[in-house]
Short mmCIF file of C-alpha atoms in Angstrom, two decimals:
data_model
loop_
_atom_site.label_atom_id
_atom_site.label_comp_id
_atom_site.label_asym_id
_atom_site.label_seq_id
_atom_site.Cartn_x
_atom_site.Cartn_y
_atom_site.Cartn_z
CA UNK A 1 105.20 110.36 91.23
CA UNK A 2 102.32 112.63 90.61
CA UNK A 3 100.78 114.01 94.01
CA UNK A 4 98.09 115.56 92.28
CA UNK A 5 95.90 118.76 92.53
CA UNK A 6 96.70 118.48 96.58
CA UNK A 7 99.85 117.12 96.86
CA UNK A 8 101.18 120.12 97.68
CA UNK A 9 99.77 121.35 100.65
CA UNK A 10 99.85 118.32 101.92
CA UNK A 11 104.08 118.63 101.89
CA UNK A 12 103.96 121.31 103.65
CA UNK A 13 101.97 119.98 106.13
CA UNK A 14 103.35 117.15 106.71
CA UNK A 15 107.12 118.80 106.55
CA UNK A 16 105.91 121.45 109.28
CA UNK A 17 104.39 118.69 111.66
CA UNK A 18 100.68 119.35 111.17
CA UNK A 19 100.08 116.13 109.75
CA UNK A 20 102.27 112.91 111.20
CA UNK A 21 102.21 111.05 107.86
CA UNK A 22 101.25 106.61 107.96
CA UNK A 23 99.96 106.54 104.54
CA UNK A 24 102.88 102.74 102.88
CA UNK A 25 103.66 102.27 99.83
CA UNK A 26 102.30 99.96 96.57
CA UNK A 27 105.15 98.87 94.86
CA UNK A 28 109.01 99.11 94.98
CA UNK A 29 111.24 101.56 94.33
CA UNK A 30 114.53 99.97 92.68
CA UNK A 31 117.51 101.49 92.92
CA UNK A 32 118.70 101.17 89.44
CA UNK A 33 115.88 100.45 86.64
CA UNK A 34 119.24 98.23 84.08
CA UNK A 35 118.19 95.45 87.39
CA UNK A 36 114.31 95.71 86.19
CA UNK A 37 113.51 92.88 83.84
CA UNK A 38 112.95 93.94 80.42
CA UNK A 39 109.52 96.41 80.13
CA UNK A 40 107.87 93.96 77.77
CA UNK A 41 108.85 90.65 79.61
CA UNK A 42 106.02 90.47 82.35
CA UNK A 43 107.36 86.59 83.90
CA UNK A 44 107.27 87.76 87.55
CA UNK A 45 110.71 85.74 87.99
CA UNK A 46 112.44 86.97 85.61
CA UNK A 47 115.99 88.90 85.65
CA UNK A 48 115.74 90.29 89.28
CA UNK A 49 112.28 89.93 89.38
CA UNK A 50 108.71 91.27 89.59
CA UNK A 51 106.92 93.23 92.71
CA UNK A 52 108.32 92.40 96.16
CA UNK A 53 106.75 89.20 96.08
CA UNK A 54 108.99 87.82 94.11
CA UNK A 55 112.33 90.42 93.93
CA UNK A 56 115.87 88.82 94.35
CA UNK A 57 117.64 89.80 97.44
CA UNK A 58 120.26 90.83 94.87
CA UNK A 59 118.44 93.69 94.06
CA UNK A 60 119.56 97.09 95.38
CA UNK A 61 115.88 98.86 96.50
CA UNK A 62 115.39 101.93 97.45
CA UNK A 63 112.01 101.37 98.77
CA UNK A 64 110.19 98.67 99.88
CA UNK A 65 106.09 97.67 98.96
CA UNK A 66 104.93 98.60 102.33
CA UNK A 67 107.07 100.98 103.87
CA UNK A 68 106.31 104.36 105.04
CA UNK A 69 107.24 107.10 107.82
CA UNK A 70 105.93 109.07 111.13
CA UNK A 71 107.04 111.09 112.97
CA UNK A 72 105.68 108.54 115.79
CA UNK A 73 108.26 105.65 117.05
CA UNK A 74 106.15 102.50 117.35
CA UNK A 75 107.43 99.54 119.04
CA UNK A 76 106.47 95.60 118.54
CA UNK A 77 106.66 93.39 121.06
CA UNK A 78 105.35 90.08 122.65
CA UNK A 79 104.37 88.05 119.73
CA UNK A 80 102.24 85.22 120.78
CA UNK A 81 101.91 82.26 119.47
CA UNK A 82 106.24 82.84 121.82
CA UNK A 83 107.26 79.71 120.38
CA UNK A 84 107.41 77.32 117.45
CA UNK A 85 103.92 75.27 116.99
CA UNK A 86 103.72 72.44 115.09
CA UNK A 87 99.93 72.00 113.20
CA UNK A 88 98.30 69.78 110.61
CA UNK A 89 97.22 71.40 107.05
CA UNK A 90 93.57 72.72 107.48
CA UNK A 91 94.40 73.83 110.90
CA UNK A 92 94.77 78.24 111.74
CA UNK A 93 96.17 79.81 114.08
CA UNK A 94 96.17 83.05 115.58
CA UNK A 95 98.96 85.38 115.49
CA UNK A 96 99.21 88.34 118.35
CA UNK A 97 101.85 91.07 118.12
CA UNK A 98 101.58 94.48 120.66
CA UNK A 99 102.11 98.02 119.05
CA UNK A 100 103.74 99.82 121.49
CA UNK A 101 103.97 104.66 120.56
CA UNK A 102 106.92 105.34 121.85
CA UNK A 103 107.32 108.81 119.99
CA UNK A 104 107.11 112.36 120.90
CA UNK A 105 103.20 112.52 119.00
CA UNK A 106 100.27 110.51 118.59
CA UNK A 107 99.59 108.62 114.71
CA UNK A 108 98.33 106.38 112.93
CA UNK A 109 100.18 102.80 112.68
CA UNK A 110 99.81 99.94 110.04
CA UNK A 111 100.31 96.31 111.29
CA UNK A 112 101.55 94.93 108.10
CA UNK A 113 101.12 89.91 108.14
CA UNK A 114 103.88 88.46 105.90
CA UNK A 115 104.06 85.16 105.94
CA UNK A 116 106.55 83.08 103.94
CA UNK A 117 105.60 79.30 102.23
CA UNK A 118 108.04 76.86 102.21
CA UNK A 119 110.15 76.47 99.14
CA UNK A 120 108.73 73.46 96.69
CA UNK A 121 110.75 71.63 94.03
CA UNK A 122 109.26 72.15 90.56
CA UNK A 123 107.22 74.97 92.56
CA UNK A 124 107.64 78.80 92.14
CA UNK A 125 106.99 79.95 95.03
CA UNK A 126 106.52 83.97 96.46
CA UNK A 127 109.45 84.09 99.01
CA UNK A 128 107.23 86.77 100.50
CA UNK A 129 103.25 87.30 100.62
CA UNK A 130 101.26 90.27 102.84
CA UNK A 131 97.86 88.26 104.35
CA UNK A 132 96.73 91.23 106.55
CA UNK A 133 97.08 94.31 107.74
CA UNK A 134 95.53 97.08 109.53
CA UNK A 135 95.57 100.37 110.69
CA UNK A 136 95.15 101.28 114.25
CA UNK A 137 95.67 105.02 116.10
CA UNK A 138 98.19 105.07 119.39
CA UNK A 139 98.42 108.08 121.69
CA UNK A 140 102.32 108.44 122.71
CA UNK A 141 102.44 105.73 125.44
CA UNK A 142 99.42 103.81 125.02
CA UNK A 143 99.56 99.98 123.19
CA UNK A 144 97.21 97.67 121.38
CA UNK A 145 96.95 93.92 121.00
CA UNK A 146 96.55 93.43 117.20
CA UNK A 147 95.10 90.06 116.16
CA UNK A 148 95.49 88.58 112.48
CA UNK A 149 94.14 84.72 111.44
CA UNK A 150 96.34 82.99 109.72
CA UNK A 151 93.61 80.36 107.45
CA UNK A 152 94.73 77.37 105.51
CA UNK A 153 94.55 80.14 102.11
CA UNK A 154 96.94 81.72 103.39
CA UNK A 155 99.40 78.64 104.16
CA UNK A 156 98.55 77.95 100.84
CA UNK A 157 100.84 76.92 97.49
CA UNK A 158 99.63 77.38 94.10
CA UNK A 159 101.24 74.15 91.66
CA UNK A 160 101.80 74.25 88.33
CA UNK A 161 98.27 73.65 87.57
CA UNK A 162 96.96 76.25 89.17
CA UNK A 163 95.74 74.49 92.68
CA UNK A 164 96.82 75.50 95.50
CA UNK A 165 97.68 73.06 98.37
CA UNK A 166 99.46 73.01 101.98
CA UNK A 167 102.68 71.80 101.49
CA UNK A 168 104.76 70.23 104.76
CA UNK A 169 107.53 72.45 106.13
CA UNK A 170 108.68 75.01 108.13
CA UNK A 171 107.19 77.96 107.50
CA UNK A 172 108.07 81.56 108.90
CA UNK A 173 105.63 84.81 109.12
CA UNK A 174 106.28 88.67 110.91
CA UNK A 175 103.72 91.35 112.32
CA UNK A 176 105.43 95.14 112.22
CA UNK A 177 104.66 98.39 110.05
CA UNK A 178 107.07 96.95 107.34
CA UNK A 179 108.37 94.32 105.22
CA UNK A 180 111.22 92.45 107.01
CA UNK A 181 113.23 93.00 103.71
CA UNK A 182 116.23 95.33 103.56
CA UNK A 183 116.66 95.38 107.23
CA UNK A 184 119.31 95.61 109.78
CA UNK A 185 118.04 95.99 112.89
CA UNK A 186 113.89 95.91 113.43
CA UNK A 187 112.85 97.03 117.23
CA UNK A 188 108.79 97.79 114.32
CA UNK A 189 109.04 94.11 113.10
CA UNK A 190 109.16 90.86 115.15
CA UNK A 191 109.60 87.58 113.42
CA UNK A 192 108.81 83.67 114.08
CA UNK A 193 107.74 80.47 113.17
CA UNK A 194 105.31 77.56 112.92
CA UNK A 195 105.78 73.88 111.57
CA UNK A 196 103.08 72.05 109.08
CA UNK A 197 103.13 68.88 109.40
CA UNK A 198 101.39 65.97 107.41
CA UNK A 199 100.90 64.96 103.52
CA UNK A 200 100.80 67.03 100.88
CA UNK A 201 96.65 68.57 101.63
CA UNK A 202 94.57 70.57 98.79
CA UNK A 203 93.06 73.37 99.95
CA UNK A 204 89.73 72.73 98.45
CA UNK A 205 89.68 69.45 101.04
CA UNK A 206 89.63 71.61 104.18
CA UNK A 207 86.75 73.36 105.02
CA UNK A 208 87.73 76.57 106.23
CA UNK A 209 89.08 77.34 102.32
CA UNK A 210 88.52 81.16 102.21
CA UNK A 211 90.82 83.91 101.17
CA UNK A 212 89.34 84.97 104.86
CA UNK A 213 88.20 82.87 107.99
CA UNK A 214 88.25 83.38 111.82
CA UNK A 215 90.43 81.45 114.22
#
């Protein structure tokens, strides 16, 4: 890791509390290099897998993609929908969570939204996908509702021909300050599920088939 010409100043300001950090890791830091695939093997699912999307749960990880530290303490609550819902393949779904700064100082939080699609026989399905994030600033004791829109694109899986389809089944999603992976106690990540009913549907047949959408 190379911090650049201003790295030492940033480290000093953070250590002495003049700066409240809020950055997030854009990659995974593995504990053992021996667990990584061969350097010349670029297949995402080789050995223990590459990137946070395909990394094996048996892999020892020091820091997960999306991890970060703060002098604030952010709590997540009031996830909506509050219970498991059922939708059709081309439907969108609004997800809202309340973020509260329960720490001693004001700070920024990077709210992250992940989704895990159901497994499909014969296809390589990522374990989890980052579908959105939002940076917010909260003073001590303050809260804010953060909403993400899950589009049909978010729920689609690429088949062996490179075509995206939406498959019926149970989908898991989280909203929090990091991934759910690797954490036993998570007051800063909340999780729920929803069900997609109906037949396998090509994404292109949905009227709302873009990466971004509005619910």
